[in-house]
PDB file of C-alpha atoms and ligand atoms in Angstrom:
ATOM      1  CA  MET A1464      -9.932   9.473   8.770  1.00 90.00           C
ATOM      2  CA  LEU A1465      -7.355   7.613   6.322  1.00 97.00           C
ATOM      3  CA  LYS A1466      -8.223   3.923   5.630  1.00 98.00           C
ATOM      4  CA  LEU A1467      -6.247   1.679   3.433  1.00 98.00           C
ATOM      5  CA  THR A1468      -7.578  -1.754   2.949  1.00 98.00           C
ATOM      6  CA  HIS A1469      -5.568  -4.678   1.348  1.00 98.00           C
ATOM      7  CA  VAL A1470      -3.657  -2.218  -0.718  1.00 98.00           C
ATOM      8  CA  SER A1471      -1.038  -4.034  -3.199  1.00 98.00           C
ATOM      9  CA  LYS A1472       1.151  -2.321  -5.888  1.00 98.00           C
ATOM     10  CA  THR A1473       3.680  -4.241  -8.120  1.00 98.00           C
ATOM     11  CA  PHE A1474       6.004  -2.381 -10.322  1.00 97.00           C
ATOM     12  CA  HIS A1475       6.911  -3.900 -13.787  1.00 95.00           C
ATOM     13  CA  PRO A1476       4.808  -7.042 -13.190  1.00 93.00           C
ATOM     14  CA  SER A1477       5.914 -10.423 -15.003  1.00 92.00           C
ATOM     15  CA  THR A1478       9.211  -8.964 -16.101  1.00 94.00           C
ATOM     16  CA  ILE A1479      12.870  -9.292 -14.676  1.00 94.00           C
ATOM     17  CA  ASN A1480      12.475  -5.979 -12.840  1.00 94.00           C
ATOM     18  CA  GLU A1481       9.363  -7.075 -11.117  1.00 94.00           C
ATOM     19  CA  ARG A1482       9.042  -5.260  -7.664  1.00 95.00           C
ATOM     20  CA  LYS A1483       6.269  -5.824  -5.219  1.00 96.00           C
ATOM     21  CA  ALA A1484       6.295  -2.392  -3.349  1.00 97.00           C
ATOM     22  CA  LEU A1485       2.986  -2.708  -1.376  1.00 98.00           C
ATOM     23  CA  ILE A1486       1.781  -6.079  -0.406  1.00 98.00           C
ATOM     24  CA  ASP A1487      -1.811  -6.472   1.031  1.00 98.00           C
ATOM     25  CA  LEU A1488      -1.238  -3.374   3.242  1.00 98.00           C
ATOM     26  CA  SER A1489      -3.999  -2.166   5.690  1.00 98.00           C
ATOM     27  CA  LEU A1490      -3.793   0.925   7.865  1.00 98.00           C
ATOM     28  CA  HIS A1491      -6.426   2.887   9.600  1.00 97.00           C
ATOM     29  CA  LEU A1492      -5.761   6.423  10.682  1.00 97.00           C
ATOM     30  CA  ASN A1493      -7.913   8.179  13.355  1.00 96.00           C
ATOM     31  CA  ASN A1494      -8.377  11.917  13.245  1.00 95.00           C
ATOM     32  CA  GLY A1495      -5.471  13.733  14.519  1.00 95.00           C
ATOM     33  CA  ASP A1496      -3.202  10.852  14.532  1.00 96.00           C
ATOM     34  CA  PHE A1497       0.443  11.779  13.946  1.00 97.00           C
ATOM     35  CA  VAL A1498       2.233   8.653  12.554  1.00 98.00           C
ATOM     36  CA  THR A1499       5.952   8.253  12.003  1.00 98.00           C
ATOM     37  CA  ILE A1500       7.147   5.931   9.711  1.00 97.00           C
ATOM     38  CA  ILE A1501      10.503   3.988   9.563  1.00 95.00           C
ATOM     39  CA  GLY A1502      11.780   0.922   7.710  1.00 92.00           C
ATOM     40  CA  GLY A1503      14.785  -0.275   5.649  1.00 86.00           C
ATOM     41  CA  ASN A1504      15.963   0.625   2.077  1.00 87.00           C
ATOM     42  CA  GLY A1505      12.968   0.181  -0.380  1.00 92.00           C
ATOM     43  CA  ALA A1506      10.540  -0.855   2.222  1.00 95.00           C
ATOM     44  CA  GLY A1507       7.718   0.920   0.366  1.00 97.00           C
ATOM     45  CA  LYS A1508       7.558   4.252   2.567  1.00 97.00           C
ATOM     46  CA  SER A1509       7.499   6.702  -0.443  1.00 97.00           C
ATOM     47  CA  THR A1510       5.415   4.066  -2.373  1.00 97.00           C
ATOM     48  CA  LEU A1511       2.718   4.190   0.289  1.00 98.00           C
ATOM     49  CA  PHE A1512       2.493   8.112   0.059  1.00 98.00           C
ATOM     50  CA  ASN A1513       2.537   7.944  -3.609  1.00 97.00           C
ATOM     51  CA  ALA A1514      -0.367   5.421  -3.546  1.00 98.00           C
ATOM     52  CA  ILE A1515      -2.140   7.881  -1.071  1.00 98.00           C
ATOM     53  CA  THR A1516      -1.482  10.960  -3.231  1.00 97.00           C
ATOM     54  CA  GLY A1517      -2.533   9.056  -6.529  1.00 97.00           C
ATOM     55  CA  ALA A1518       0.639   9.063  -8.391  1.00 96.00           C
ATOM     56  CA  PHE A1519      -0.301   5.654  -9.664  1.00 96.00           C
ATOM     57  CA  LEU A1520      -3.406   3.532  -9.494  1.00 94.00           C
ATOM     58  CA  LEU A1521      -3.482   0.434  -7.199  1.00 97.00           C
ATOM     59  CA  ASP A1522      -3.251  -3.055  -8.477  1.00 97.00           C
ATOM     60  CA  SER A1523      -5.857  -3.866  -5.782  1.00 97.00           C
ATOM     61  CA  GLY A1524      -7.287  -2.386  -2.391  1.00 98.00           C
ATOM     62  CA  LYS A1525      -9.101   0.508  -1.540  1.00 98.00           C
ATOM     63  CA  ILE A1526      -8.274   3.965  -0.074  1.00 98.00           C
ATOM     64  CA  GLU A1527     -10.752   6.004   1.710  1.00 98.00           C
ATOM     65  CA  LEU A1528     -10.142   9.531   3.048  1.00 97.00           C
ATOM     66  CA  ASP A1529     -12.499  11.228   5.550  1.00 95.00           C
ATOM     67  CA  GLY A1530     -15.336   8.683   4.701  1.00 94.00           C
ATOM     68  CA  LYS A1531     -14.788   9.062   0.904  1.00 96.00           C
ATOM     69  CA  ASP A1532     -13.452   6.393  -1.467  1.00 97.00           C
ATOM     70  CA  ILE A1533     -10.502   8.117  -3.345  1.00 97.00           C
ATOM     71  CA  THR A1534      -9.057   4.935  -4.945  1.00 97.00           C
ATOM     72  CA  PHE A1535      -9.769   6.226  -8.190  1.00 96.00           C
ATOM     73  CA  MET A1536      -9.555   9.862  -7.810  1.00 95.00           C
ATOM     74  CA  ARG A1537      -7.064  11.752  -9.811  1.00 94.00           C
ATOM     75  CA  ASP A1538      -3.949  13.006  -8.192  1.00 94.00           C
ATOM     76  CA  PHE A1539      -4.604  16.752  -8.787  1.00 90.00           C
ATOM     77  CA  ARG A1540      -7.987  16.438  -7.021  1.00 92.00           C
ATOM     78  CA  ARG A1541      -6.561  14.587  -4.174  1.00 94.00           C
ATOM     79  CA  ALA A1542      -3.965  17.271  -3.761  1.00 91.00           C
ATOM     80  CA  ARG A1543      -6.662  19.783  -2.632  1.00 89.00           C
ATOM     81  CA  GLU A1544      -6.965  17.719   0.403  1.00 93.00           C
ATOM     82  CA  ILE A1545      -3.456  16.153   0.905  1.00 96.00           C
ATOM     83  CA  GLY A1546      -0.548  18.198   1.548  1.00 94.00           C
ATOM     84  CA  ARG A1547       2.860  16.735   0.797  1.00 94.00           C
ATOM     85  CA  LEU A1548       6.523  17.849   1.481  1.00 95.00           C
ATOM     86  CA  PHE A1549       9.612  16.082   0.211  1.00 94.00           C
ATOM     87  CA  GLN A1550      13.054  15.690   1.159  1.00 92.00           C
ATOM     88  CA  ASP A1551      14.219  18.060  -1.665  1.00 89.00           C
ATOM     89  CA  PRO A1552      13.206  21.811  -0.789  1.00 82.00           C
ATOM     90  CA  LEU A1553      13.194  22.498  -4.387  1.00 81.00           C
ATOM     91  CA  LYS A1554      10.232  20.378  -4.926  1.00 86.00           C
ATOM     92  CA  GLY A1555       6.693  21.640  -4.588  1.00 79.00           C
ATOM     93  CA  THR A1556       7.407  25.426  -4.984  1.00 84.00           C
ATOM     94  CA  ALA A1557       7.824  27.577  -8.148  1.00 88.00           C
ATOM     95  CA  PRO A1558      11.292  29.173  -7.908  1.00 89.00           C
ATOM     96  CA  ASN A1559      10.635  32.030 -10.291  1.00 91.00           C
ATOM     97  CA  MET A1560       7.614  33.225  -8.573  1.00 92.00           C
ATOM     98  CA  THR A1561       7.785  35.230  -5.305  1.00 93.00           C
ATOM     99  CA  ILE A1562       6.911  34.010  -1.741  1.00 92.00           C
ATOM    100  CA  GLU A1563       3.476  35.653  -1.980  1.00 90.00           C
ATOM    101  CA  GLU A1564       2.619  34.289  -5.447  1.00 90.00           C
ATOM    102  CA  ASN A1565       3.454  30.972  -4.254  1.00 91.00           C
ATOM    103  CA  LEU A1566       1.276  31.386  -0.903  1.00 90.00           C
ATOM    104  CA  ALA A1567      -1.358  32.697  -3.161  1.00 88.00           C
ATOM    105  CA  MET A1568      -1.217  29.478  -5.425  1.00 86.00           C
ATOM    106  CA  ALA A1569      -1.285  27.302  -2.353  1.00 87.00           C
ATOM    107  CA  TYR A1570      -4.291  29.453  -0.804  1.00 84.00           C
ATOM    108  CA  LEU A1571      -6.214  29.355  -3.907  1.00 81.00           C
ATOM    109  CA  ARG A1572      -5.829  25.598  -4.353  1.00 73.00           C
ATOM    110  CA  GLY A1573      -8.705  25.219  -1.782  1.00 62.00           C
ATOM    111  CA  ILE A1574     -10.976  27.181  -4.053  1.00 61.00           C
ATOM    112  CA  LYS A1575     -12.407  24.886  -6.741  1.00 49.00           C
ATOM    113  CA  LYS A1576     -13.303  27.544  -9.448  1.00 50.00           C
ATOM    114  CA  GLY A1577     -10.914  29.260 -11.814  1.00 49.00           C
ATOM    115  CA  PHE A1578      -8.825  31.791 -10.202  1.00 51.00           C
ATOM    116  CA  SER A1579      -6.252  34.564 -10.789  1.00 58.00           C
ATOM    117  CA  LEU A1580      -3.133  35.357  -8.767  1.00 60.00           C
ATOM    118  CA  GLY A1581      -4.347  38.926  -7.836  1.00 66.00           C
ATOM    119  CA  ILE A1582      -3.051  39.640  -4.580  1.00 70.00           C
ATOM    120  CA  ASN A1583      -4.846  42.568  -2.744  1.00 73.00           C
ATOM    121  CA  LYS A1584      -3.589  44.244   0.618  1.00 76.00           C
ATOM    122  CA  LYS A1585      -5.657  42.095   2.761  1.00 78.00           C
ATOM    123  CA  ASP A1586      -4.306  38.882   1.187  1.00 77.00           C
ATOM    124  CA  GLU A1587      -0.793  40.394   1.747  1.00 81.00           C
ATOM    125  CA  LYS A1588      -1.548  41.079   5.455  1.00 85.00           C
ATOM    126  CA  PHE A1589      -2.896  37.429   5.803  1.00 85.00           C
ATOM    127  CA  PHE A1590       0.390  36.110   4.324  1.00 86.00           C
ATOM    128  CA  LYS A1591       2.591  38.378   6.231  1.00 89.00           C
ATOM    129  CA  ASP A1592       0.943  37.121   9.678  1.00 88.00           C
ATOM    130  CA  HIS A1593       1.410  33.709   8.542  1.00 85.00           C
ATOM    131  CA  LEU A1594       5.091  34.046   7.688  1.00 88.00           C
ATOM    132  CA  ALA A1595       5.795  35.889  10.868  1.00 88.00           C
ATOM    133  CA  GLU A1596       4.907  32.704  12.527  1.00 83.00           C
ATOM    134  CA  LEU A1597       7.964  30.940  10.938  1.00 82.00           C
ATOM    135  CA  ASN A1598      10.124  33.471  12.764  1.00 83.00           C
ATOM    136  CA  LEU A1599      12.704  33.425   9.870  1.00 83.00           C
ATOM    137  CA  GLY A1600      12.136  37.361   9.068  1.00 84.00           C
ATOM    138  CA  LEU A1601      10.344  36.285   5.613  1.00 89.00           C
ATOM    139  CA  GLU A1602       7.234  38.417   6.526  1.00 90.00           C
ATOM    140  CA  ASP A1603       9.284  41.455   4.979  1.00 91.00           C
ATOM    141  CA  ARG A1604      10.336  39.450   1.880  1.00 92.00           C
ATOM    142  CA  LEU A1605       6.923  38.821   0.155  1.00 90.00           C
ATOM    143  CA  LYS A1606       8.401  39.872  -3.104  1.00 92.00           C
ATOM    144  CA  THR A1607      11.261  37.781  -2.810  1.00 93.00           C
ATOM    145  CA  LYS A1608      11.583  34.943  -5.266  1.00 94.00           C
ATOM    146  CA  MET A1609      11.355  31.547  -3.747  1.00 92.00           C
ATOM    147  CA  GLY A1610      14.840  30.290  -5.659  1.00 91.00           C
ATOM    148  CA  LEU A1611      16.652  33.064  -3.569  1.00 93.00           C
ATOM    149  CA  LEU A1612      15.654  31.409  -0.360  1.00 92.00           C
ATOM    150  CA  SER A1613      17.915  28.895   1.565  1.00 90.00           C
ATOM    151  CA  GLY A1614      16.820  25.272   2.069  1.00 89.00           C
ATOM    152  CA  GLY A1615      15.482  25.797   5.326  1.00 89.00           C
ATOM    153  CA  GLN A1616      13.608  28.827   4.497  1.00 91.00           C
ATOM    154  CA  ARG A1617      12.029  27.182   1.587  1.00 92.00           C
ATOM    155  CA  GLN A1618      11.075  24.068   3.416  1.00 92.00           C
ATOM    156  CA  ALA A1619       9.319  26.445   5.954  1.00 91.00           C
ATOM    157  CA  VAL A1620       7.345  28.351   3.241  1.00 92.00           C
ATOM    158  CA  THR A1621       6.653  24.732   1.615  1.00 93.00           C
ATOM    159  CA  LEU A1622       5.377  23.826   5.080  1.00 93.00           C
ATOM    160  CA  MET A1623       3.189  26.781   5.202  1.00 91.00           C
ATOM    161  CA  MET A1624       1.907  26.244   1.570  1.00 91.00           C
ATOM    162  CA  ALA A1625       0.978  22.830   2.371  1.00 93.00           C
ATOM    163  CA  THR A1626      -0.994  23.974   5.568  1.00 93.00           C
ATOM    164  CA  ILE A1627      -2.223  27.330   4.917  1.00 89.00           C
ATOM    165  CA  VAL A1628      -5.594  25.802   3.857  1.00 91.00           C
ATOM    166  CA  THR A1629      -5.706  23.071   6.645  1.00 94.00           C
ATOM    167  CA  PRO A1630      -5.269  19.747   4.717  1.00 95.00           C
ATOM    168  CA  LYS A1631      -7.237  16.557   5.663  1.00 96.00           C
ATOM    169  CA  LEU A1632      -3.932  14.790   5.640  1.00 97.00           C
ATOM    170  CA  LEU A1633      -0.404  16.040   5.614  1.00 98.00           C
ATOM    171  CA  LEU A1634       2.469  13.575   4.292  1.00 98.00           C
ATOM    172  CA  LEU A1635       6.025  14.486   5.161  1.00 97.00           C
ATOM    173  CA  ASP A1636       8.375  12.493   3.155  1.00 96.00           C
ATOM    174  CA  GLU A1637      11.804  13.020   5.042  1.00 95.00           C
ATOM    175  CA  HIS A1638      11.174  16.872   4.811  1.00 95.00           C
ATOM    176  CA  THR A1639      14.156  17.561   7.169  1.00 94.00           C
ATOM    177  CA  ALA A1640      16.585  15.224   6.039  1.00 92.00           C
ATOM    178  CA  ALA A1641      18.459  17.675   3.692  1.00 90.00           C
ATOM    179  CA  LEU A1642      18.709  20.540   6.083  1.00 90.00           C
ATOM    180  CA  ASP A1643      21.793  21.183   8.442  1.00 88.00           C
ATOM    181  CA  PRO A1644      20.831  20.066  11.969  1.00 89.00           C
ATOM    182  CA  ALA A1645      19.928  23.339  13.415  1.00 87.00           C
ATOM    183  CA  THR A1646      17.618  23.972  10.617  1.00 86.00           C
ATOM    184  CA  ALA A1647      16.128  20.598  10.545  1.00 90.00           C
ATOM    185  CA  GLU A1648      15.265  21.107  14.257  1.00 91.00           C
ATOM    186  CA  LYS A1649      13.512  24.566  13.464  1.00 89.00           C
ATOM    187  CA  VAL A1650      11.508  23.161  10.832  1.00 91.00           C
ATOM    188  CA  LEU A1651      10.473  20.027  12.860  1.00 94.00           C
ATOM    189  CA  ASP A1652       9.327  22.212  15.642  1.00 93.00           C
ATOM    190  CA  LEU A1653       7.429  24.365  13.340  1.00 92.00           C
ATOM    191  CA  THR A1654       5.930  21.266  11.954  1.00 95.00           C
ATOM    192  CA  GLN A1655       4.968  19.877  15.306  1.00 96.00           C
ATOM    193  CA  LYS A1656       3.372  23.303  16.355  1.00 94.00           C
ATOM    194  CA  ILE A1657       1.204  23.488  13.161  1.00 94.00           C
ATOM    195  CA  VAL A1658       0.179  19.913  13.359  1.00 96.00           C
ATOM    196  CA  ARG A1659      -0.721  20.410  16.833  1.00 95.00           C
ATOM    197  CA  ARG A1660      -2.461  23.692  16.481  1.00 93.00           C
ATOM    198  CA  ASP A1661      -4.674  22.868  13.408  1.00 94.00           C
ATOM    199  CA  LYS A1662      -5.060  19.102  14.406  1.00 96.00           C
ATOM    200  CA  ILE A1663      -3.973  17.731  11.307  1.00 97.00           C
ATOM    201  CA  THR A1664      -3.733  14.087  10.674  1.00 98.00           C
ATOM    202  CA  THR A1665      -0.131  13.426   9.656  1.00 98.00           C
ATOM    203  CA  MET A1666       2.293  10.840   8.359  1.00 98.00           C
ATOM    204  CA  MET A1667       6.044  11.505   8.400  1.00 98.00           C
ATOM    205  CA  ILE A1668       8.740   9.390   7.193  1.00 97.00           C
ATOM    206  CA  THR A1669      12.002   9.870   8.964  1.00 95.00           C
ATOM    207  CA  HIS A1670      15.138   7.820   9.084  1.00 91.00           C
ATOM    208  CA  ASN A1671      15.838   9.076  12.705  1.00 91.00           C
ATOM    209  CA  MET A1672      14.723   6.186  14.863  1.00 91.00           C
ATOM    210  CA  SER A1673      14.657   8.387  18.007  1.00 91.00           C
ATOM    211  CA  GLN A1674      12.791  10.887  16.327  1.00 93.00           C
ATOM    212  CA  SER A1675      10.272   8.611  15.147  1.00 95.00           C
ATOM    213  CA  LEU A1676       9.381   7.912  18.756  1.00 95.00           C
ATOM    214  CA  VAL A1677       9.797  11.188  20.077  1.00 94.00           C
ATOM    215  CA  CYS A1678       7.554  13.001  17.372  1.00 95.00           C
ATOM    216  CA  GLY A1679       3.910  12.203  16.942  1.00 96.00           C
ATOM    217  CA  THR A1680       1.472   9.747  18.710  1.00 96.00           C
ATOM    218  CA  ARG A1681       2.043   6.486  16.825  1.00 97.00           C
ATOM    219  CA  THR A1682       5.103   4.808  14.987  1.00 97.00           C
ATOM    220  CA  ILE A1683       4.897   2.277  11.940  1.00 97.00           C
ATOM    221  CA  MET A1684       7.790   0.294  10.698  1.00 95.00           C
ATOM    222  CA  MET A1685       7.679  -1.102   7.162  1.00 96.00           C
ATOM    223  CA  ASP A1686       9.514  -3.924   5.454  1.00 95.00           C
ATOM    224  CA  GLU A1687       9.277  -5.163   1.935  1.00 94.00           C
ATOM    225  CA  GLY A1688       5.791  -3.714   1.261  1.00 97.00           C
ATOM    226  CA  ARG A1689       4.393  -4.649   4.588  1.00 96.00           C
ATOM    227  CA  ILE A1690       3.618  -2.906   8.070  1.00 97.00           C
ATOM    228  CA  ILE A1691       5.652  -5.127  10.509  1.00 96.00           C
ATOM    229  CA  LEU A1692       5.150  -3.239  13.573  1.00 95.00           C
ATOM    230  CA  ASP A1693       2.500  -0.371  14.698  1.00 96.00           C
ATOM    231  CA  VAL A1694       2.814   1.067  18.089  1.00 96.00           C
ATOM    232  CA  GLN A1695       1.070   3.799  20.001  1.00 96.00           C
ATOM    233  CA  GLY A1696      -0.013   4.582  23.629  1.00 95.00           C
ATOM    234  CA  GLU A1697       1.884   2.785  26.513  1.00 95.00           C
ATOM    235  CA  GLU A1698       3.598   0.573  24.311  1.00 95.00           C
ATOM    236  CA  ARG A1699       5.142   3.311  22.333  1.00 96.00           C
ATOM    237  CA  SER A1700       6.175   5.248  25.325  1.00 96.00           C
ATOM    238  CA  GLN A1701       8.088   2.132  26.508  1.00 95.00           C
ATOM    239  CA  MET A1702       9.735   1.620  23.110  1.00 95.00           C
ATOM    240  CA  THR A1703      13.458   2.474  22.707  1.00 94.00           C
ATOM    241  CA  VAL A1704      15.768   2.515  19.442  1.00 92.00           C
ATOM    242  CA  GLU A1705      17.447  -0.590  20.637  1.00 91.00           C
ATOM    243  CA  LYS A1706      13.919  -2.365  20.942  1.00 93.00           C
ATOM    244  CA  LEU A1707      12.890  -1.073  17.589  1.00 91.00           C
ATOM    245  CA  LEU A1708      16.168  -2.614  16.062  1.00 90.00           C
ATOM    246  CA  ALA A1709      15.498  -5.777  17.832  1.00 90.00           C
ATOM    247  CA  LEU A1710      11.891  -6.117  16.664  1.00 90.00           C
ATOM    248  CA  PHE A1711      12.908  -5.144  13.093  1.00 88.00           C
ATOM    249  CA  LYS A1712      15.326  -8.261  13.055  1.00 88.00           C
ATOM    250  CA  VAL A1713      12.787 -10.564  14.571  1.00 87.00           C
ATOM    251  CA  ARG A1714       9.988  -9.481  12.403  1.00 85.00           C
ATOM    252  CA  SER A1715      11.888  -9.069   8.886  1.00 85.00           C
ATOM    253  CA  LYS A1716      14.132 -11.898   9.643  1.00 81.00           C
ATOM    254  CA  LYS A1717      17.256  -9.679   8.779  1.00 77.00           C
ATOM    255  CA  GLU A1718      19.372  -6.851  10.111  1.00 73.00           C
ATOM    256  CA  MET A1719      18.076  -3.317   9.610  1.00 72.00           C
ATOM    257  CA  ASP A1720      19.978  -2.321   6.062  1.00 71.00           C
ATOM    258  CA  ASN A1721      19.129   1.445   6.094  1.00 69.00           C
ATOM    259  CA  ASP A1722      22.421   2.971   6.571  1.00 67.00           C
ATOM    260  CA  ARG A1723      21.195   6.393   7.206  1.00 68.00           C
ATOM    261  CA  MET A1724      18.919   4.998   9.629  1.00 67.00           C
ATOM    262  CA  LEU A1725      21.772   3.157  11.556  1.00 63.00           C
ATOM    263  CA  LEU A1726      24.125   6.031  11.309  1.00 63.00           C
ATOM    264  CA  ASN A1727      21.851   8.555  13.169  1.00 64.00           C
TER     265      ASN A1727
HETATM  266  N1  ATP B2606       7.769   4.126 -10.114  1.00 54.36           N
HETATM  267  C1  ATP B2606       8.586   3.072  -9.699  1.00 54.36           C
HETATM  268  N2  ATP B2606       8.803   2.110 -10.593  1.00 54.36           N
HETATM  269  C2  ATP B2606       9.628   1.040 -10.340  1.00 54.36           C
HETATM  270  N3  ATP B2606       9.894   0.631  -9.125  1.00 54.36           N
HETATM  271  C3  ATP B2606       9.589   1.595  -8.114  1.00 54.36           C
HETATM  272  C4  ATP B2606       8.674   2.593  -8.399  1.00 54.36           C
HETATM  273  N4  ATP B2606       8.667   3.294  -7.168  1.00 54.36           N
HETATM  274  C5  ATP B2606       9.383   2.458  -6.195  1.00 54.36           C
HETATM  275  N5  ATP B2606       9.721   1.314  -6.886  1.00 54.36           N
HETATM  276  C6  ATP B2606      10.361   0.395  -5.932  1.00 54.36           C
HETATM  277  O1  ATP B2606       9.402  -0.021  -4.994  1.00 54.36           O
HETATM  278  C7  ATP B2606      10.211  -0.303  -3.988  1.00 54.36           C
HETATM  279  C8  ATP B2606       9.839   0.591  -2.711  1.00 54.36           C
HETATM  280  O2  ATP B2606      10.445   1.926  -2.993  1.00 54.36           O
HETATM  281  P1  ATP B2606      10.208   3.128  -2.027  1.00 54.36           P
HETATM  282  O3  ATP B2606      10.778   4.439  -2.715  1.00 54.36           O
HETATM  283  O4  ATP B2606       8.739   3.101  -1.785  1.00 54.36           O
HETATM  284  O5  ATP B2606      11.015   2.720  -0.584  1.00 54.36           O
HETATM  285  P2  ATP B2606      11.420   3.465   0.626  1.00 54.36           P
HETATM  286  O6  ATP B2606      10.837   2.722   1.870  1.00 54.36           O
HETATM  287  O7  ATP B2606      10.964   4.825   0.608  1.00 54.36           O
HETATM  288  O8  ATP B2606      12.852   3.512   0.430  1.00 54.36           O
HETATM  289  P3  ATP B2606      14.098   4.385   0.857  1.00 54.36           P
HETATM  290  O9  ATP B2606      14.127   4.648   2.343  1.00 54.36           O
HETATM  291  O10 ATP B2606      15.311   3.651   0.394  1.00 54.36           O
HETATM  292  O11 ATP B2606      13.768   5.830  -0.040  1.00 54.36           O
HETATM  293  C9  ATP B2606      11.797  -0.052  -4.281  1.00 54.36           C
HETATM  294  O12 ATP B2606      12.120  -1.381  -4.654  1.00 54.36           O
HETATM  295  C10 ATP B2606      11.797   0.781  -5.372  1.00 54.36           C
HETATM  296  O13 ATP B2606      12.911   0.526  -6.399  1.00 54.36           O
END
């Protein structure tokens, strides 16, 4: 489904600011995999997502999605098949547009030809039904501007936007980290429900180590641009946070330096 082969990226090469963000990284995801990603500060987790979405071109390596080589595909074309959520609920939606306009934009993303934002009664019902699933009372607020929603409501709508046309791949970049604990749990539950229902291949960066073992089907640990641990199945079900920390220490030859991860 998603295949990264020997992917490397160095920022500001041959300067004092040189930073090897991804080093010869290979990763193969099967259809329906739900991978959680953890790692130290600056390990390359977000850069990995940026490489997949095409924010920059690789120095070397290859990225394939569903059998298609997307290594040189422009980012806006990849966005038709890859959904992404960020930590910041303000990202990814248009605050001055209404909920239904935002949903319409996301829905029409899947349609390749030019489109208008004309929303008819049938669309309205479709959006209402989807919003009702969120259980946040938003189905009666289709004409409300996105900017007026709380962070949690907004993140839930963003999740809906990213999945209203089922993406081939869903990338979640600490998408619940900026929410209060109760709202974060609600958004995470919703995420898992949608991912399971639509069988979406998903990658989720989290700073919560126990969450990384409880959610999803596979856990990857990154350090300094490399994957240093990749567990699933029986091995993963036997894994604990203490074991994860110990493995980090052995494989990276240092203590975990991600404060948010340790505090959690
Ligand atoms: N556009 C860029 N230009 C220069 N350096 C960058 C750029 N993007 C990332 N980096 C650097 O690449 C390294 C990896 O960064 P990245 O954001 O991927 O880490 P991360 O694992 O997501 O970290 P964190 O958990 O702290 O957010 C860091 O040293 C970062 O400073």
